[in-house]
PDB file of C-alpha atoms in Angstrom:
ATOM      1  CA  MET A 897       0.036   0.000  -0.022  1.00  0.00           C
ATOM      2  CA  GLY A 898       2.752   2.360   1.027  1.00  0.00           C
ATOM      3  CA  GLY A 899       4.568   1.492  -2.141  1.00  0.00           C
ATOM      4  CA  ILE A 900       1.656   2.524  -4.299  1.00  0.00           C
ATOM      5  CA  VAL A 901       1.194   5.782  -2.386  1.00  0.00           C
ATOM      6  CA  SER A 902       4.783   6.785  -2.764  1.00  0.00           C
ATOM      7  CA  PHE A 903       4.697   5.759  -6.407  1.00  0.00           C
ATOM      8  CA  ILE A 904       1.810   8.044  -7.011  1.00  0.00           C
ATOM      9  CA  ILE A 905       3.423  10.917  -5.080  1.00  0.00           C
ATOM     10  CA  LEU A 906       6.577  10.530  -7.098  1.00  0.00           C
ATOM     11  CA  MET A 907       4.615  10.445 -10.333  1.00  0.00           C
ATOM     12  CA  LEU A 908       2.773  13.660  -9.380  1.00  0.00           C
ATOM     13  CA  ILE A 909       6.000  15.434  -8.268  1.00  0.00           C
ATOM     14  CA  GLY A 910       7.677  14.330 -11.469  1.00  0.00           C
ATOM     15  CA  PHE A 911       4.783  15.423 -13.587  1.00  0.00           C
ATOM     16  CA  PHE A 912       4.376  19.001 -12.179  1.00  0.00           C
ATOM     17  CA  PHE A 913       7.990  19.873 -11.430  1.00  0.00           C
ATOM     18  CA  GLY A 914       9.260  18.144 -14.495  1.00  0.00           C
ATOM     19  CA  ARG A 915       6.897  20.026 -16.748  1.00  0.00           C
ATOM     20  CA  ALA A 916       7.680  23.341 -15.074  1.00  0.00           C
ATOM     21  CA  ASN A 917      11.409  22.710 -15.318  1.00  0.00           C
ATOM     22  CA  GLU A 918      11.179  21.754 -18.940  1.00  0.00           C
ATOM     23  CA  ALA A 919       9.117  24.825 -19.876  1.00  0.00           C
ATOM     24  CA  ARG A 920      11.565  27.077 -18.018  1.00  0.00           C
ATOM     25  CA  HIS A 921      14.537  25.423 -19.670  1.00  0.00           C
ATOM     26  CA  PHE A 922      13.062  25.783 -23.177  1.00  0.00           C
ATOM     27  CA  ASN A 923      12.349  29.502 -22.537  1.00  0.00           C
ATOM     28  CA  ARG A 924      15.931  30.013 -21.428  1.00  0.00           C
ATOM     29  CA  LEU A 925      17.303  28.054 -24.360  1.00  0.00           C
ATOM     30  CA  GLN A 926      15.345  30.148 -26.815  1.00  0.00           C
ATOM     31  CA  ARG A 927      16.525  33.414 -25.211  1.00  0.00           C
ATOM     32  CA  GLU A 928      20.173  32.446 -25.045  1.00  0.00           C
ATOM     33  CA  GLU A 929      20.153  31.069 -28.575  1.00  0.00           C
ATOM     34  CA  ALA A 930      18.874  34.405 -29.829  1.00  0.00           C
ATOM     35  CA  GLU A 931      21.625  36.233 -27.853  1.00  0.00           C
ATOM     36  CA  LEU A 932      24.389  34.034 -29.203  1.00  0.00           C
ATOM     37  CA  SER A 933      23.159  33.777 -32.728  1.00  0.00           C
ATOM     38  CA  TYR A 934      25.874  36.000 -34.046  1.00  0.00           C
ATOM     39  CA  ILE A 935      28.342  33.109 -33.514  1.00  0.00           C
ATOM     40  CA  THR A 936      28.242  30.992 -36.596  1.00  0.00           C
ATOM     41  CA  THR A 937      28.489  27.292 -35.805  1.00  0.00           C
ATOM     42  CA  VAL A 938      29.200  24.982 -38.650  1.00  0.00           C
ATOM     43  CA  ASN A 939      30.482  21.502 -38.942  1.00  0.00           C
ATOM     44  CA  LEU A 940      32.659  22.215 -41.910  1.00  0.00           C
ATOM     45  CA  LYS A 941      36.378  21.713 -41.824  1.00  0.00           C
ATOM     46  CA  LYS A 942      37.299  24.098 -44.526  1.00  0.00           C
ATOM     47  CA  LEU A 943      38.082  27.543 -43.202  1.00  0.00           C
ATOM     48  CA  PRO A 944      37.520  30.788 -45.109  1.00  0.00           C
ATOM     49  CA  LYS A 945      40.680  32.734 -46.112  1.00  0.00           C
ATOM     50  CA  ASP A 946      40.156  35.948 -44.168  1.00  0.00           C
ATOM     51  CA  LEU A 947      40.541  35.099 -40.501  1.00  0.00           C
ATOM     52  CA  GLU A 948      42.843  35.930 -37.641  1.00  0.00           C
ATOM     53  CA  PRO A 949      45.544  33.349 -36.995  1.00  0.00           C
ATOM     54  CA  GLY A 950      45.018  30.917 -34.173  1.00  0.00           C
ATOM     55  CA  GLY A 951      42.083  28.787 -33.038  1.00  0.00           C
ATOM     56  CA  VAL A 952      40.963  27.357 -29.755  1.00  0.00           C
ATOM     57  CA  VAL A 953      39.036  24.246 -28.914  1.00  0.00           C
ATOM     58  CA  VAL A 954      35.826  25.239 -27.092  1.00  0.00           C
ATOM     59  CA  SER A 955      33.444  22.746 -25.575  1.00  0.00           C
ATOM     60  CA  GLY A 956      30.248  22.600 -23.592  1.00  0.00           C
ATOM     61  CA  ASN A 957      28.784  19.678 -21.813  1.00  0.00           C
ATOM     62  CA  VAL A 958      25.635  18.913 -19.852  1.00  0.00           C
ATOM     63  CA  VAL A 959      24.367  15.938 -17.920  1.00  0.00           C
ATOM     64  CA  ILE A 960      20.592  15.818 -17.875  1.00  0.00           C
ATOM     65  CA  ALA A 961      18.040  13.396 -16.515  1.00  0.00           C
ATOM     66  CA  VAL A 962      14.457  12.624 -17.341  1.00  0.00           C
ATOM     67  CA  ASP A 963      11.844  13.096 -14.622  1.00  0.00           C
ATOM     68  CA  TYR A 964      10.023  10.221 -12.919  1.00  0.00           C
ATOM     69  CA  PHE A 965       6.760  10.658 -14.708  1.00  0.00           C
ATOM     70  CA  LYS A 966       8.349  10.633 -18.098  1.00  0.00           C
ATOM     71  CA  LYS A 967      10.455   7.658 -17.221  1.00  0.00           C
ATOM     72  CA  ILE A 968       7.340   5.645 -16.281  1.00  0.00           C
ATOM     73  CA  ALA A 969       5.512   6.939 -19.440  1.00  0.00           C
ATOM     74  CA  ALA A 970       8.450   5.855 -21.595  1.00  0.00           C
ATOM     75  CA  ALA A 971       8.569   2.438 -19.910  1.00  0.00           C
ATOM     76  CA  LEU A 972       4.847   1.932 -20.608  1.00  0.00           C
ATOM     77  CA  ARG A 973       5.269   3.147 -24.191  1.00  0.00           C
ATOM     78  CA  MET A 974       8.027   0.631 -24.715  1.00  0.00           C
ATOM     79  CA  ILE A 975       5.532  -2.186 -24.293  1.00  0.00           C
ATOM     80  CA  ILE A 976       3.881  -1.252 -27.541  1.00  0.00           C
ATOM     81  CA  GLY A 977       6.825   0.475 -29.077  1.00  0.00           C
ATOM     82  CA  GLY A 978       6.844   3.618 -31.168  1.00  0.00           C
ATOM     83  CA  ARG A 979       7.909   7.137 -30.585  1.00  0.00           C
ATOM     84  CA  LEU A 980       9.185   8.008 -27.121  1.00  0.00           C
ATOM     85  CA  LYS A 981       8.400  11.696 -26.928  1.00  0.00           C
ATOM     86  CA  SER A 982       9.712  12.121 -23.389  1.00  0.00           C
ATOM     87  CA  TYR A 983      13.257  11.119 -24.403  1.00  0.00           C
ATOM     88  CA  GLU A 984      13.050  13.175 -27.594  1.00  0.00           C
ATOM     89  CA  SER A 985      12.624  16.381 -25.661  1.00  0.00           C
ATOM     90  CA  LEU A 986      15.281  15.292 -23.143  1.00  0.00           C
ATOM     91  CA  LEU A 987      17.871  14.870 -25.925  1.00  0.00           C
ATOM     92  CA  GLU A 988      16.811  18.076 -27.642  1.00  0.00           C
ATOM     93  CA  ARG A 989      17.285  20.047 -24.477  1.00  0.00           C
ATOM     94  CA  ALA A 990      20.635  18.487 -23.821  1.00  0.00           C
ATOM     95  CA  ARG A 991      21.957  19.183 -27.344  1.00  0.00           C
ATOM     96  CA  ARG A 992      20.837  22.741 -27.391  1.00  0.00           C
ATOM     97  CA  GLU A 993      22.220  23.368 -23.909  1.00  0.00           C
ATOM     98  CA  ALA A 994      25.597  21.868 -24.798  1.00  0.00           C
ATOM     99  CA  ILE A 995      25.791  24.040 -27.910  1.00  0.00           C
ATOM    100  CA  ILE A 996      24.908  27.162 -25.956  1.00  0.00           C
ATOM    101  CA  ARG A 997      27.670  26.441 -23.389  1.00  0.00           C
ATOM    102  CA  MET A 998      30.197  25.885 -26.166  1.00  0.00           C
ATOM    103  CA  LYS A 999      29.110  29.207 -27.760  1.00  0.00           C
ATOM    104  CA  LYS A1000      29.482  30.982 -24.444  1.00  0.00           C
ATOM    105  CA  GLN A1001      33.127  29.829 -24.184  1.00  0.00           C
ATOM    106  CA  ALA A1002      33.676  31.133 -27.690  1.00  0.00           C
ATOM    107  CA  GLN A1003      31.989  34.394 -26.782  1.00  0.00           C
ATOM    108  CA  ALA A1004      34.323  34.802 -23.782  1.00  0.00           C
ATOM    109  CA  MET A1005      37.287  34.585 -26.119  1.00  0.00           C
ATOM    110  CA  GLY A1006      35.877  37.093 -28.529  1.00  0.00           C
ATOM    111  CA  ALA A1007      35.406  34.583 -31.362  1.00  0.00           C
ATOM    112  CA  ASN A1008      32.631  34.816 -33.821  1.00  0.00           C
ATOM    113  CA  ALA A1009      32.606  31.423 -35.476  1.00  0.00           C
ATOM    114  CA  ILE A1010      32.982  27.816 -34.480  1.00  0.00           C
ATOM    115  CA  TYR A1011      34.152  25.347 -37.042  1.00  0.00           C
ATOM    116  CA  ASN A1012      34.012  21.534 -37.169  1.00  0.00           C
ATOM    117  CA  VAL A1013      31.391  21.291 -34.409  1.00  0.00           C
ATOM    118  CA  ARG A1014      30.960  17.744 -33.154  1.00  0.00           C
ATOM    119  CA  LEU A1015      28.307  16.365 -30.823  1.00  0.00           C
ATOM    120  CA  GLU A1016      29.255  13.440 -28.657  1.00  0.00           C
ATOM    121  CA  PHE A1017      26.767  11.460 -26.697  1.00  0.00           C
ATOM    122  CA  SER A1018      27.396   9.242 -23.667  1.00  0.00           C
ATOM    123  CA  ALA A1019      25.110   7.501 -21.187  1.00  0.00           C
ATOM    124  CA  ILE A1020      26.107   7.758 -17.572  1.00  0.00           C
ATOM    125  CA  GLY A1021      26.160   5.189 -14.870  1.00  0.00           C
ATOM    126  CA  SER A1022      26.119   1.425 -14.537  1.00  0.00           C
ATOM    127  CA  GLN A1023      22.628   1.033 -15.892  1.00  0.00           C
ATOM    128  CA  PRO A1024      21.821   3.889 -18.159  1.00  0.00           C
ATOM    129  CA  GLN A1025      18.258   2.621 -18.596  1.00  0.00           C
ATOM    130  CA  ALA A1026      17.560   2.754 -14.898  1.00  0.00           C
ATOM    131  CA  PHE A1027      19.315   6.089 -14.422  1.00  0.00           C
ATOM    132  CA  GLY A1028      17.795   7.833 -17.423  1.00  0.00           C
ATOM    133  CA  GLY A1029      20.582  10.350 -17.541  1.00  0.00           C
ATOM    134  CA  VAL A1030      22.597  11.299 -20.597  1.00  0.00           C
ATOM    135  CA  GLU A1031      25.640  13.441 -21.200  1.00  0.00           C
ATOM    136  CA  LEU A1032      25.969  15.546 -24.254  1.00  0.00           C
ATOM    137  CA  LEU A1033      29.263  17.111 -25.247  1.00  0.00           C
ATOM    138  CA  ALA A1034      29.643  19.689 -28.018  1.00  0.00           C
ATOM    139  CA  TYR A1035      33.049  20.839 -29.118  1.00  0.00           C
ATOM    140  CA  GLY A1036      34.630  22.702 -32.025  1.00  0.00           C
ATOM    141  CA  THR A1037      37.319  25.215 -32.965  1.00  0.00           C
ATOM    142  CA  ALA A1038      36.565  28.812 -32.232  1.00  0.00           C
ATOM    143  CA  VAL A1039      38.046  31.309 -34.745  1.00  0.00           C
ATOM    144  CA  LYS A1040      37.693  34.992 -35.391  1.00  0.00           C
ATOM    145  CA  LEU A1041      36.566  35.883 -38.901  1.00  0.00           C
ATOM    146  CA  LYS A1042      37.356  39.344 -40.190  1.00  0.00           C
TER     147      LYS A1042
ATOM    148  CA  MET B1345      85.872  28.124  -7.583  1.00  0.00           C
ATOM    149  CA  ALA B1346      83.401  30.798  -6.653  1.00  0.00           C
ATOM    150  CA  GLN B1347      83.548  32.213 -10.184  1.00  0.00           C
ATOM    151  CA  GLU B1348      82.892  28.789 -11.643  1.00  0.00           C
ATOM    152  CA  PHE B1349      80.003  28.362  -9.342  1.00  0.00           C
ATOM    153  CA  THR B1350      78.494  31.706 -10.398  1.00  0.00           C
ATOM    154  CA  ARG B1351      78.929  30.805 -14.028  1.00  0.00           C
ATOM    155  CA  HIS B1352      77.313  27.517 -13.447  1.00  0.00           C
ATOM    156  CA  GLY B1353      74.449  29.159 -11.538  1.00  0.00           C
ATOM    157  CA  LEU B1354      73.997  31.636 -14.378  1.00  0.00           C
ATOM    158  CA  TRP B1355      73.913  28.894 -16.941  1.00  0.00           C
ATOM    159  CA  PHE B1356      71.410  27.031 -14.813  1.00  0.00           C
ATOM    160  CA  SER B1357      69.124  29.978 -14.375  1.00  0.00           C
ATOM    161  CA  LEU B1358      69.294  30.757 -18.086  1.00  0.00           C
ATOM    162  CA  HIS B1359      68.434  27.176 -18.874  1.00  0.00           C
ATOM    163  CA  PHE B1360      65.594  27.374 -16.401  1.00  0.00           C
ATOM    164  CA  LEU B1361      64.248  30.592 -17.977  1.00  0.00           C
ATOM    165  CA  VAL B1362      64.372  29.071 -21.447  1.00  0.00           C
ATOM    166  CA  SER B1363      62.505  25.968 -20.338  1.00  0.00           C
ATOM    167  CA  MET B1364      60.007  28.141 -18.515  1.00  0.00           C
ATOM    168  CA  GLU B1365      59.495  30.103 -21.657  1.00  0.00           C
ATOM    169  CA  THR B1366      58.743  26.970 -23.723  1.00  0.00           C
ATOM    170  CA  LEU B1367      56.326  25.923 -20.988  1.00  0.00           C
ATOM    171  CA  MET B1368      54.591  29.200 -20.904  1.00  0.00           C
ATOM    172  CA  GLN B1369      54.230  29.275 -24.736  1.00  0.00           C
ATOM    173  CA  GLU B1370      50.680  28.962 -25.769  1.00  0.00           C
ATOM    174  CA  LEU B1371      49.892  25.569 -27.269  1.00  0.00           C
ATOM    175  CA  THR B1372      47.144  25.914 -29.906  1.00  0.00           C
ATOM    176  CA  LEU B1373      44.512  23.233 -29.772  1.00  0.00           C
ATOM    177  CA  THR B1374      42.093  22.811 -32.680  1.00  0.00           C
ATOM    178  CA  ASN B1375      39.882  20.049 -33.895  1.00  0.00           C
ATOM    179  CA  LEU B1376      40.474  20.954 -37.504  1.00  0.00           C
ATOM    180  CA  GLU B1377      43.114  19.486 -39.692  1.00  0.00           C
ATOM    181  CA  THR B1378      45.002  22.730 -39.840  1.00  0.00           C
ATOM    182  CA  VAL B1379      45.893  25.550 -37.503  1.00  0.00           C
ATOM    183  CA  PRO B1380      43.825  28.506 -38.644  1.00  0.00           C
ATOM    184  CA  GLY B1381      45.967  31.120 -40.313  1.00  0.00           C
ATOM    185  CA  ARG B1382      49.225  29.152 -39.957  1.00  0.00           C
ATOM    186  CA  ASP B1383      51.104  26.483 -41.866  1.00  0.00           C
ATOM    187  CA  ILE B1384      51.976  23.134 -40.404  1.00  0.00           C
ATOM    188  CA  VAL B1385      55.715  22.430 -40.994  1.00  0.00           C
ATOM    189  CA  ARG B1386      56.046  19.099 -39.217  1.00  0.00           C
ATOM    190  CA  HIS B1387      53.824  16.245 -37.861  1.00  0.00           C
ATOM    191  CA  LEU B1388      55.105  14.757 -34.662  1.00  0.00           C
ATOM    192  CA  GLY B1389      52.590  11.982 -34.178  1.00  0.00           C
ATOM    193  CA  LEU B1390      49.645  11.067 -32.131  1.00  0.00           C
ATOM    194  CA  VAL B1391      49.307  12.401 -28.557  1.00  0.00           C
ATOM    195  CA  GLN B1392      46.690  11.338 -26.093  1.00  0.00           C
ATOM    196  CA  GLY B1393      45.454  11.803 -22.596  1.00  0.00           C
ATOM    197  CA  ASN B1394      42.977   9.926 -20.542  1.00  0.00           C
ATOM    198  CA  THR B1395      41.475   9.759 -17.097  1.00  0.00           C
ATOM    199  CA  VAL B1396      39.089   7.343 -15.485  1.00  0.00           C
ATOM    200  CA  ARG B1397      36.636   8.836 -12.992  1.00  0.00           C
ATOM    201  CA  SER B1398      33.954   7.451 -10.836  1.00  0.00           C
ATOM    202  CA  LYS B1399      31.122   9.348  -9.339  1.00  0.00           C
ATOM    203  CA  HIS B1400      30.927   9.560  -5.586  1.00  0.00           C
ATOM    204  CA  LEU B1401      28.081   8.607  -3.282  1.00  0.00           C
ATOM    205  CA  GLY B1402      27.009  12.063  -2.241  1.00  0.00           C
ATOM    206  CA  ARG B1403      26.556  13.106  -5.841  1.00  0.00           C
ATOM    207  CA  ASP B1404      24.802   9.895  -6.521  1.00  0.00           C
ATOM    208  CA  ILE B1405      22.204  10.578  -3.861  1.00  0.00           C
ATOM    209  CA  MET B1406      21.703  14.115  -5.164  1.00  0.00           C
ATOM    210  CA  ALA B1407      21.369  12.746  -8.662  1.00  0.00           C
ATOM    211  CA  GLY B1408      18.835  10.182  -7.452  1.00  0.00           C
ATOM    212  CA  LEU B1409      16.700  12.997  -6.020  1.00  0.00           C
ATOM    213  CA  LYS B1410      17.090  15.070  -9.151  1.00  0.00           C
ATOM    214  CA  ASN B1411      15.944  12.058 -11.120  1.00  0.00           C
ATOM    215  CA  ILE B1412      12.430  12.538  -9.724  1.00  0.00           C
ATOM    216  CA  VAL B1413      11.997  16.064 -11.008  1.00  0.00           C
ATOM    217  CA  GLY B1414      14.277  15.761 -13.988  1.00  0.00           C
ATOM    218  CA  GLY B1415      16.679  18.430 -15.270  1.00  0.00           C
ATOM    219  CA  GLU B1416      20.370  18.979 -15.176  1.00  0.00           C
ATOM    220  CA  LEU B1417      22.654  17.063 -12.875  1.00  0.00           C
ATOM    221  CA  LYS B1418      25.180  19.771 -12.160  1.00  0.00           C
ATOM    222  CA  GLY B1419      27.496  17.608 -10.086  1.00  0.00           C
ATOM    223  CA  TYR B1420      27.985  15.233 -12.964  1.00  0.00           C
ATOM    224  CA  THR B1421      28.388  17.993 -15.501  1.00  0.00           C
ATOM    225  CA  GLU B1422      31.204  19.438 -13.405  1.00  0.00           C
ATOM    226  CA  LEU B1423      32.740  16.073 -12.760  1.00  0.00           C
ATOM    227  CA  LEU B1424      32.935  15.272 -16.446  1.00  0.00           C
ATOM    228  CA  SER B1425      34.138  18.607 -17.571  1.00  0.00           C
ATOM    229  CA  ASP B1426      36.885  18.634 -14.934  1.00  0.00           C
ATOM    230  CA  ALA B1427      37.851  15.114 -16.017  1.00  0.00           C
ATOM    231  CA  ARG B1428      38.017  16.224 -19.597  1.00  0.00           C
ATOM    232  CA  ASP B1429      40.192  19.189 -18.686  1.00  0.00           C
ATOM    233  CA  GLU B1430      42.598  16.846 -16.935  1.00  0.00           C
ATOM    234  CA  ALA B1431      42.748  14.501 -19.912  1.00  0.00           C
ATOM    235  CA  THR B1432      43.438  17.467 -22.122  1.00  0.00           C
ATOM    236  CA  ASP B1433      46.215  18.687 -19.790  1.00  0.00           C
ATOM    237  CA  ARG B1434      47.855  15.231 -20.096  1.00  0.00           C
ATOM    238  CA  MET B1435      47.694  15.386 -23.822  1.00  0.00           C
ATOM    239  CA  VAL B1436      49.151  18.836 -23.821  1.00  0.00           C
ATOM    240  CA  GLU B1437      52.042  17.660 -21.571  1.00  0.00           C
ATOM    241  CA  GLU B1438      52.806  14.886 -24.025  1.00  0.00           C
ATOM    242  CA  ALA B1439      52.703  17.257 -26.906  1.00  0.00           C
ATOM    243  CA  ARG B1440      55.053  19.725 -25.161  1.00  0.00           C
ATOM    244  CA  GLY B1441      57.460  16.831 -24.474  1.00  0.00           C
ATOM    245  CA  LEU B1442      57.610  16.252 -28.222  1.00  0.00           C
ATOM    246  CA  GLY B1443      58.380  19.929 -28.837  1.00  0.00           C
ATOM    247  CA  ALA B1444      55.043  20.713 -30.542  1.00  0.00           C
ATOM    248  CA  ASN B1445      53.409  24.067 -30.560  1.00  0.00           C
ATOM    249  CA  ALA B1446      49.944  22.903 -31.594  1.00  0.00           C
ATOM    250  CA  VAL B1447      47.706  19.861 -31.465  1.00  0.00           C
ATOM    251  CA  VAL B1448      45.309  19.448 -34.399  1.00  0.00           C
ATOM    252  CA  ASN B1449      42.401  17.226 -35.148  1.00  0.00           C
ATOM    253  CA  ILE B1450      41.469  16.711 -31.530  1.00  0.00           C
ATOM    254  CA  ARG B1451      38.763  14.174 -30.689  1.00  0.00           C
ATOM    255  CA  TYR B1452      37.010  13.532 -27.430  1.00  0.00           C
ATOM    256  CA  SER B1453      35.509  10.202 -26.566  1.00  0.00           C
ATOM    257  CA  THR B1454      33.969   8.553 -23.581  1.00  0.00           C
ATOM    258  CA  SER B1455      33.823   4.876 -22.636  1.00  0.00           C
ATOM    259  CA  SER B1456      32.720   3.086 -19.612  1.00  0.00           C
ATOM    260  CA  VAL B1457      35.226   0.631 -18.219  1.00  0.00           C
ATOM    261  CA  THR B1458      33.263  -0.773 -15.342  1.00  0.00           C
ATOM    262  CA  ALA B1459      29.934  -0.103 -13.571  1.00  0.00           C
ATOM    263  CA  GLY B1460      29.841   3.459 -12.209  1.00  0.00           C
ATOM    264  CA  ALA B1461      33.098   4.671 -13.760  1.00  0.00           C
ATOM    265  CA  SER B1462      33.841   6.196 -17.075  1.00  0.00           C
ATOM    266  CA  GLU B1463      36.939   6.895 -19.057  1.00  0.00           C
ATOM    267  CA  LEU B1464      37.384  10.155 -20.744  1.00  0.00           C
ATOM    268  CA  TYR B1465      39.803  10.064 -23.602  1.00  0.00           C
ATOM    269  CA  VAL B1466      41.163  12.784 -25.833  1.00  0.00           C
ATOM    270  CA  TYR B1467      43.627  12.445 -28.673  1.00  0.00           C
ATOM    271  CA  GLY B1468      45.057  14.493 -31.453  1.00  0.00           C
ATOM    272  CA  THR B1469      48.117  15.040 -33.677  1.00  0.00           C
ATOM    273  CA  ALA B1470      50.959  17.065 -32.296  1.00  0.00           C
ATOM    274  CA  VAL B1471      52.450  19.410 -34.946  1.00  0.00           C
ATOM    275  CA  VAL B1472      54.820  22.273 -35.340  1.00  0.00           C
ATOM    276  CA  ALA B1473      53.107  25.187 -36.987  1.00  0.00           C
ATOM    277  CA  GLU B1474      54.497  28.533 -38.196  1.00  0.00           C
TER     278      GLU B1474
END
């Protein structure tokens, strides 16, 4: 009985706080992306001719976890298979956040472009499925175009 | 004797200064195949750095709580970025030892060795650029 009660409480906490967190995070992502949009990020290796010598590797990482409600929802969804929306939004948030952090590093150096951007994904912990957390790393070479 | 000692000391401090200078010299790190705006004159070979880290219990408990509401696990983010910095430092040391002034085509990768620990690995090519 106690198990069911705590399960329901966790589901409710996860549902409300998780949703609020996600909405807030998406708002912040949108705002910061707009602020940093002057930094061009491309995954090309070829550099244009007119740039200042020197480049620096910049990187941004984030470890993010899914909330309890979404975890259960995804587990249920896995019975019938199909699209797991809760994990889609988790990965989208993680990617965008990692890119923003990378751009912030570039901004601090006064760069205005990042070349050869790569996104690296890793699952954390002994049982990634149980943990539900992922790490996203974005890195690239920051340069200053004239 | 004293004169010789002074000369020796002078040579030593000069040597020290020179080695300090090479240490202080900025090593350019890029993940491109070239150093932007400069030419590569010599390839010195692959350099790498790694570190294996495990998470600790306190952070695990915090992460467990955070798992209910979802969102960023700041402890882990820091842990991994610190570990990556250390791996990068090791790679830079190796590159300096070879006399390089840049490392190009850097790649990061992560692998899990055992339950609860992960290896952060970074590698690149040490070069001399002008």
